[in-house]
Short mmCIF file of C-alpha atoms and ligand atoms in Angstrom, two decimals:
data_model
loop_
_atom_site.label_atom_id
_atom_site.label_comp_id
_atom_site.label_asym_id
_atom_site.label_seq_id
_atom_site.Cartn_x
_atom_site.Cartn_y
_atom_site.Cartn_z
CA MET A 1183 79.44 68.08 119.23
CA ASN A 1184 77.01 70.81 120.32
CA THR A 1185 73.55 70.48 118.88
CA PRO A 1186 70.69 72.97 118.99
CA ASP A 1187 67.81 72.33 121.36
CA PRO A 1188 65.31 70.30 119.31
CA THR A 1189 62.44 71.38 121.59
CA SER A 1190 63.02 75.05 120.86
CA GLU A 1191 60.19 76.83 119.06
CA LYS A 1192 62.53 78.78 116.83
CA THR A 1193 62.68 78.02 113.13
CA PRO A 1194 66.02 76.68 111.90
CA ASP A 1195 66.84 79.67 109.76
CA GLN A 1196 65.59 82.75 111.55
CA GLY A 1197 65.30 82.06 115.27
CA HIS A 1198 63.04 84.30 117.39
CA ALA A 1199 62.25 87.79 116.11
CA ASP A 1200 64.74 89.54 118.38
CA THR A 1201 67.36 86.80 118.37
CA THR A 1202 68.78 84.60 115.66
CA HIS A 1203 71.38 81.93 115.09
CA PHE A 1204 75.04 82.51 114.65
CA GLY A 1205 76.11 78.93 114.17
CA TYR A 1206 74.73 77.19 117.27
CA ARG A 1207 74.78 80.38 119.33
CA GLU A 1208 71.62 82.41 119.85
CA VAL A 1209 72.55 86.08 119.38
CA PRO A 1210 70.63 89.37 119.15
CA THR A 1211 69.42 89.69 115.55
CA ALA A 1212 71.07 93.10 115.24
CA GLU A 1213 74.47 91.57 116.04
CA LYS A 1214 74.59 88.71 113.55
CA GLN A 1215 75.69 90.83 110.59
CA LYS A 1216 78.64 92.17 112.58
CA LEU A 1217 79.66 88.67 113.73
CA VAL A 1218 79.47 87.31 110.17
CA GLY A 1219 81.48 90.32 109.02
CA GLU A 1220 84.22 89.45 111.53
CA VAL A 1221 84.34 85.88 110.22
CA PHE A 1222 84.92 86.94 106.63
CA SER A 1223 87.28 89.80 107.48
CA SER A 1224 89.34 87.28 109.45
CA VAL A 1225 89.55 84.69 106.66
CA ALA A 1226 89.49 86.93 103.54
CA SER A 1227 93.18 86.59 102.62
CA LYS A 1228 93.14 82.79 103.11
CA TYR A 1229 89.59 82.18 101.90
CA ASP A 1230 90.48 80.63 98.52
CA LEU A 1231 93.21 78.40 99.95
CA MET A 1232 90.84 77.17 102.66
CA ASN A 1233 88.09 76.36 100.15
CA ASP A 1234 90.47 74.07 98.30
CA ALA A 1235 91.80 72.49 101.50
CA MET A 1236 88.36 71.87 103.01
CA SER A 1237 86.69 70.46 99.94
CA LEU A 1238 89.75 68.92 98.25
CA GLY A 1239 88.95 71.20 95.32
CA ILE A 1240 85.38 69.91 94.85
CA HIS A 1241 83.93 73.40 95.39
CA ARG A 1242 85.36 74.28 91.94
CA VAL A 1243 83.33 71.49 90.32
CA TRP A 1244 80.14 72.60 92.11
CA LYS A 1245 80.71 76.22 91.05
CA ARG A 1246 81.46 75.26 87.42
CA TYR A 1247 78.27 73.20 87.25
CA PHE A 1248 76.28 76.00 88.92
CA VAL A 1249 77.36 78.49 86.26
CA ALA A 1250 77.34 76.05 83.31
CA THR A 1251 73.66 75.26 83.94
CA ALA A 1252 72.57 78.87 84.54
CA GLN A 1253 70.02 80.56 82.31
CA VAL A 1254 72.31 83.23 80.87
CA ARG A 1255 73.30 84.53 77.44
CA LYS A 1256 75.94 86.74 75.90
CA GLY A 1257 75.14 90.36 76.57
CA ASP A 1258 73.22 89.71 79.81
CA ARG A 1259 73.62 91.82 82.91
CA VAL A 1260 73.97 89.53 85.93
CA LEU A 1261 74.35 90.00 89.66
CA ASP A 1262 76.46 87.67 91.80
CA LEU A 1263 75.46 88.38 95.37
CA ALA A 1264 77.76 87.60 98.31
CA GLY A 1265 80.28 87.18 95.53
CA GLY A 1266 83.31 87.25 97.85
CA THR A 1267 86.57 86.60 96.05
CA GLY A 1268 84.87 86.25 92.69
CA ASP A 1269 84.89 82.56 91.69
CA ILE A 1270 81.31 82.70 90.39
CA ALA A 1271 81.67 86.17 88.87
CA ALA A 1272 84.73 85.08 86.86
CA LEU A 1273 82.87 82.04 85.49
CA LEU A 1274 79.76 84.10 84.72
CA ARG A 1275 81.80 86.68 82.82
CA GLU A 1276 82.83 83.91 80.39
CA ARG A 1277 79.11 83.33 79.71
CA VAL A 1278 77.96 86.95 79.32
CA GLY A 1279 80.96 88.15 77.31
CA ASN A 1280 83.42 90.93 77.81
CA ALA A 1281 81.99 94.34 78.55
CA GLY A 1282 84.90 96.12 76.80
CA ALA A 1283 82.38 96.85 74.06
CA ALA A 1284 79.10 98.59 74.88
CA SER A 1285 76.88 95.76 73.59
CA LYS A 1286 78.51 93.06 75.73
CA GLY A 1287 77.43 91.72 79.08
CA CYS A 1288 78.40 92.63 82.61
CA VAL A 1289 78.73 90.89 85.96
CA VAL A 1290 78.07 92.90 89.09
CA LEU A 1291 79.84 91.38 92.07
CA GLY A 1292 78.03 92.44 95.24
CA ASP A 1293 79.23 91.69 98.75
CA ILE A 1294 78.71 93.26 102.15
CA ASN A 1295 82.32 92.79 103.18
CA GLY A 1296 84.89 95.29 101.88
CA GLU A 1297 87.83 92.98 102.53
CA MET A 1298 86.35 90.04 100.62
CA LEU A 1299 85.50 92.42 97.80
CA ARG A 1300 89.04 93.83 97.78
CA VAL A 1301 90.62 90.36 97.65
CA GLY A 1302 88.22 89.48 94.81
CA ARG A 1303 88.99 92.60 92.78
CA ASP A 1304 92.78 92.21 93.21
CA ARG A 1305 92.58 88.57 92.23
CA MET A 1306 90.52 89.38 89.15
CA THR A 1307 92.83 92.22 88.10
CA ASN A 1308 95.95 90.09 88.60
CA ARG A 1309 94.47 87.52 86.23
CA GLY A 1310 93.77 90.16 83.58
CA ASN A 1311 90.01 90.05 84.21
CA VAL A 1312 89.51 93.79 84.01
CA HIS A 1313 86.56 94.42 81.72
CA GLY A 1314 83.03 93.28 82.35
CA PHE A 1315 82.90 93.60 86.14
CA GLU A 1316 81.39 96.06 88.56
CA TYR A 1317 82.03 95.79 92.29
CA VAL A 1318 79.37 96.95 94.71
CA GLN A 1319 79.54 96.77 98.49
CA CYS A 1320 75.97 95.96 99.46
CA ASN A 1321 73.75 94.05 101.83
CA ALA A 1322 71.71 91.32 100.12
CA GLU A 1323 68.77 92.31 102.35
CA ALA A 1324 68.49 95.81 100.80
CA LEU A 1325 69.98 95.97 97.31
CA PRO A 1326 70.94 99.35 95.84
CA PHE A 1327 69.61 98.47 92.37
CA PRO A 1328 66.38 99.43 90.59
CA ASP A 1329 63.60 96.91 90.01
CA ALA A 1330 64.06 94.59 87.03
CA SER A 1331 67.72 95.42 86.39
CA PHE A 1332 69.28 91.92 85.98
CA ASP A 1333 68.77 88.93 83.69
CA LEU A 1334 70.19 86.52 86.28
CA VAL A 1335 70.90 86.77 90.02
CA THR A 1336 73.16 84.23 91.73
CA ILE A 1337 74.24 83.71 95.32
CA ALA A 1338 76.73 80.98 96.15
CA PHE A 1339 77.52 79.97 99.73
CA GLY A 1340 76.17 83.34 100.78
CA LEU A 1341 72.51 83.03 101.77
CA ARG A 1342 73.41 80.95 104.84
CA ASN A 1343 75.24 83.96 106.24
CA VAL A 1344 72.47 86.50 105.67
CA THR A 1345 70.47 87.42 108.77
CA ASP A 1346 67.09 88.01 107.07
CA LYS A 1347 67.02 85.40 104.32
CA ASP A 1348 63.41 86.17 103.39
CA ALA A 1349 64.32 89.81 102.77
CA ALA A 1350 67.29 88.75 100.61
CA LEU A 1351 65.09 86.44 98.54
CA ARG A 1352 62.52 89.22 98.04
CA GLU A 1353 65.30 91.57 96.92
CA MET A 1354 66.64 88.99 94.46
CA GLN A 1355 63.15 88.68 93.03
CA ARG A 1356 62.68 92.47 92.85
CA VAL A 1357 65.88 93.20 90.91
CA LEU A 1358 65.30 90.40 88.36
CA LYS A 1359 63.73 91.15 84.98
CA VAL A 1360 60.60 89.22 84.07
CA GLY A 1361 61.73 85.82 82.78
CA GLY A 1362 65.01 86.11 84.72
CA GLN A 1363 66.37 83.31 86.87
CA ALA A 1364 67.58 83.28 90.48
CA ARG A 1365 70.13 80.60 91.40
CA ILE A 1366 71.26 79.67 94.87
CA LEU A 1367 74.21 77.36 95.54
CA GLU A 1368 74.38 76.46 99.19
CA PHE A 1369 75.30 73.72 101.62
CA SER A 1370 72.25 71.65 102.31
CA GLU A 1371 71.04 68.48 104.00
CA VAL A 1372 73.04 65.34 103.25
CA LYS A 1373 70.69 62.62 102.00
CA ALA A 1374 72.92 59.53 102.24
CA ASP A 1375 72.64 58.14 105.81
CA TRP A 1376 75.88 56.16 105.58
CA PHE A 1377 77.77 59.37 104.76
CA LYS A 1378 76.40 61.53 107.61
CA PRO A 1379 78.83 60.39 110.36
CA ILE A 1380 81.81 60.87 108.03
CA TYR A 1381 80.52 64.31 107.04
CA ASP A 1382 79.99 65.30 110.70
CA PHE A 1383 83.48 64.10 111.60
CA HIS A 1384 84.96 66.13 108.76
CA SER A 1385 82.87 69.21 109.67
CA PHE A 1386 83.46 69.31 113.41
CA LYS A 1387 86.84 67.63 113.86
CA ILE A 1388 88.77 68.35 110.67
CA LEU A 1389 87.50 71.75 109.48
CA PRO A 1390 88.38 73.74 112.62
CA LYS A 1391 91.87 72.17 112.58
CA LEU A 1392 92.35 73.08 108.91
CA GLY A 1393 91.14 76.59 109.76
CA LYS A 1394 93.73 76.84 112.52
CA LEU A 1395 96.49 75.50 110.28
CA PHE A 1396 95.87 77.52 107.12
CA ALA A 1397 94.02 80.64 108.31
CA GLY A 1398 95.10 80.81 111.97
CA ASP A 1399 91.41 80.78 112.87
CA SER A 1400 89.56 77.67 114.05
CA GLU A 1401 86.44 79.50 115.29
CA SER A 1402 85.42 80.79 111.87
CA TYR A 1403 85.45 77.25 110.54
CA GLN A 1404 83.56 75.96 113.56
CA TYR A 1405 80.96 78.63 112.61
CA LEU A 1406 80.96 77.31 109.04
CA ALA A 1407 80.16 73.77 110.19
CA GLU A 1408 77.43 74.98 112.56
CA SER A 1409 75.87 77.43 110.11
CA ILE A 1410 75.47 74.65 107.55
CA ARG A 1411 73.38 72.66 110.06
CA GLN A 1412 71.23 75.73 110.80
CA HIS A 1413 70.50 76.51 107.17
CA PRO A 1414 67.02 75.58 105.88
CA PRO A 1415 67.10 72.17 104.18
CA GLN A 1416 66.13 71.72 100.52
CA ASP A 1417 62.32 71.73 100.73
CA ALA A 1418 62.22 74.52 103.33
CA LEU A 1419 64.36 76.79 101.14
CA LYS A 1420 62.23 75.97 98.12
CA ALA A 1421 59.13 77.04 100.10
CA MET A 1422 60.89 80.26 101.15
CA MET A 1423 61.60 81.03 97.49
CA GLU A 1424 57.95 80.50 96.64
CA THR A 1425 56.90 82.82 99.46
CA ALA A 1426 59.31 85.45 98.14
CA GLY A 1427 57.43 85.41 94.85
CA PHE A 1428 59.50 83.14 92.65
CA ALA A 1429 57.75 80.84 90.18
CA ARG A 1430 58.71 77.32 89.04
CA CYS A 1431 60.98 76.81 92.08
CA ASP A 1432 63.05 73.68 92.07
CA TYR A 1433 66.32 72.27 93.38
CA LYS A 1434 68.96 69.74 92.48
CA ASN A 1435 71.22 68.01 94.97
CA LEU A 1436 74.91 67.65 94.21
CA SER A 1437 77.23 65.23 96.02
CA ALA A 1438 74.36 63.54 97.91
CA GLY A 1439 73.00 66.88 99.11
CA ILE A 1440 76.20 68.28 100.60
CA VAL A 1441 75.19 71.20 98.41
CA ALA A 1442 72.03 71.97 96.47
CA ILE A 1443 71.25 74.33 93.62
CA HIS A 1444 67.90 76.09 93.99
CA THR A 1445 66.32 77.89 91.08
CA GLY A 1446 63.32 80.15 90.67
CA TYR A 1447 61.99 82.55 88.04
CA LYS A 1448 60.40 85.96 87.99
CA VAL A 1449 57.17 85.85 86.02
N1 SAM B 2645 80.28 83.43 96.66
C1 SAM B 2645 81.66 83.28 97.09
C2 SAM B 2645 82.09 81.86 96.85
O1 SAM B 2645 81.24 81.04 96.48
O2 SAM B 2645 83.26 81.55 97.05
C3 SAM B 2645 81.87 83.70 98.53
C4 SAM B 2645 81.05 82.96 99.55
S1 SAM B 2645 81.52 83.32 101.21
C5 SAM B 2645 81.30 81.78 102.02
C6 SAM B 2645 80.14 84.21 101.83
C7 SAM B 2645 80.14 85.67 101.43
O3 SAM B 2645 78.87 86.22 101.80
C8 SAM B 2645 81.20 86.53 102.12
O4 SAM B 2645 81.99 87.18 101.17
C9 SAM B 2645 80.38 87.51 102.95
O5 SAM B 2645 80.98 88.78 103.09
C10 SAM B 2645 79.09 87.57 102.16
N2 SAM B 2645 77.92 88.04 102.90
C11 SAM B 2645 77.54 87.68 104.15
N3 SAM B 2645 76.41 88.33 104.50
C12 SAM B 2645 76.06 89.10 103.45
C13 SAM B 2645 74.99 89.99 103.19
N4 SAM B 2645 74.06 90.22 104.11
N5 SAM B 2645 74.94 90.63 102.00
C14 SAM B 2645 75.90 90.41 101.06
N6 SAM B 2645 76.95 89.58 101.25
C15 SAM B 2645 77.03 88.93 102.42
#
């Protein structure tokens, strides 16, 4: 397994100013967005199938818990960033209500990748989920929404892929209304030592093979495994949220820290 140079001065999430991480590769910062775009364009049509295969369906439990414990009410306007094929948006719509009537809530599904967004919209439409959604192609680092326009902002398995995570966190804070909550669901640092070798074996030996088998693409799933290791661990991400201006920041580990839910509020 390749591991990053532990003596390097770069921070785990951002790298040097003019270069950054793409998995374990150091790439020009300006190129990362394009490389991430290629990953998701390549896997878009098989993305949902792969999620089930990789996690044995556990990602559905994490996502249900993430939405079930969100601070959200009927009639709220919420933003699901890096929403991809819409798992979180569909669950959130159940909580905010159906926007068929003017007084009901709305979920805005924002994603930088047109193909992921297209797969998400088709999937939603095929399931009869027509009302209550807006689809916006946007970069989390520079959101095309006014200040204070959402009651809740979520990002699930998305922040890890964003080049400038600090900018994305600041934007999440900016578009929230006062009292609104930001929620981040992301892979994090596994806390059970006995489980780490099993997790590494699954990540670096099994995932790329599953990617090859189901999506015809092992490299994108090698990137997934590497990007998880490069993502800021729990306390570092909490500190980044505080720096971005969120109050009462906290996190909760799920499945021994395979994933964590971070929360923060705009005050
Ligand atoms: N949230 C969905 C879920 O939980 O299944 C999709 C997560 S998928 C692993 C990551 C998503 O982040 C992709 O759809 C990708 O296009 C999107 N993404 C990556 N960089 C982004 C950025 N800078 N701004 C917005 N979306 C981005």
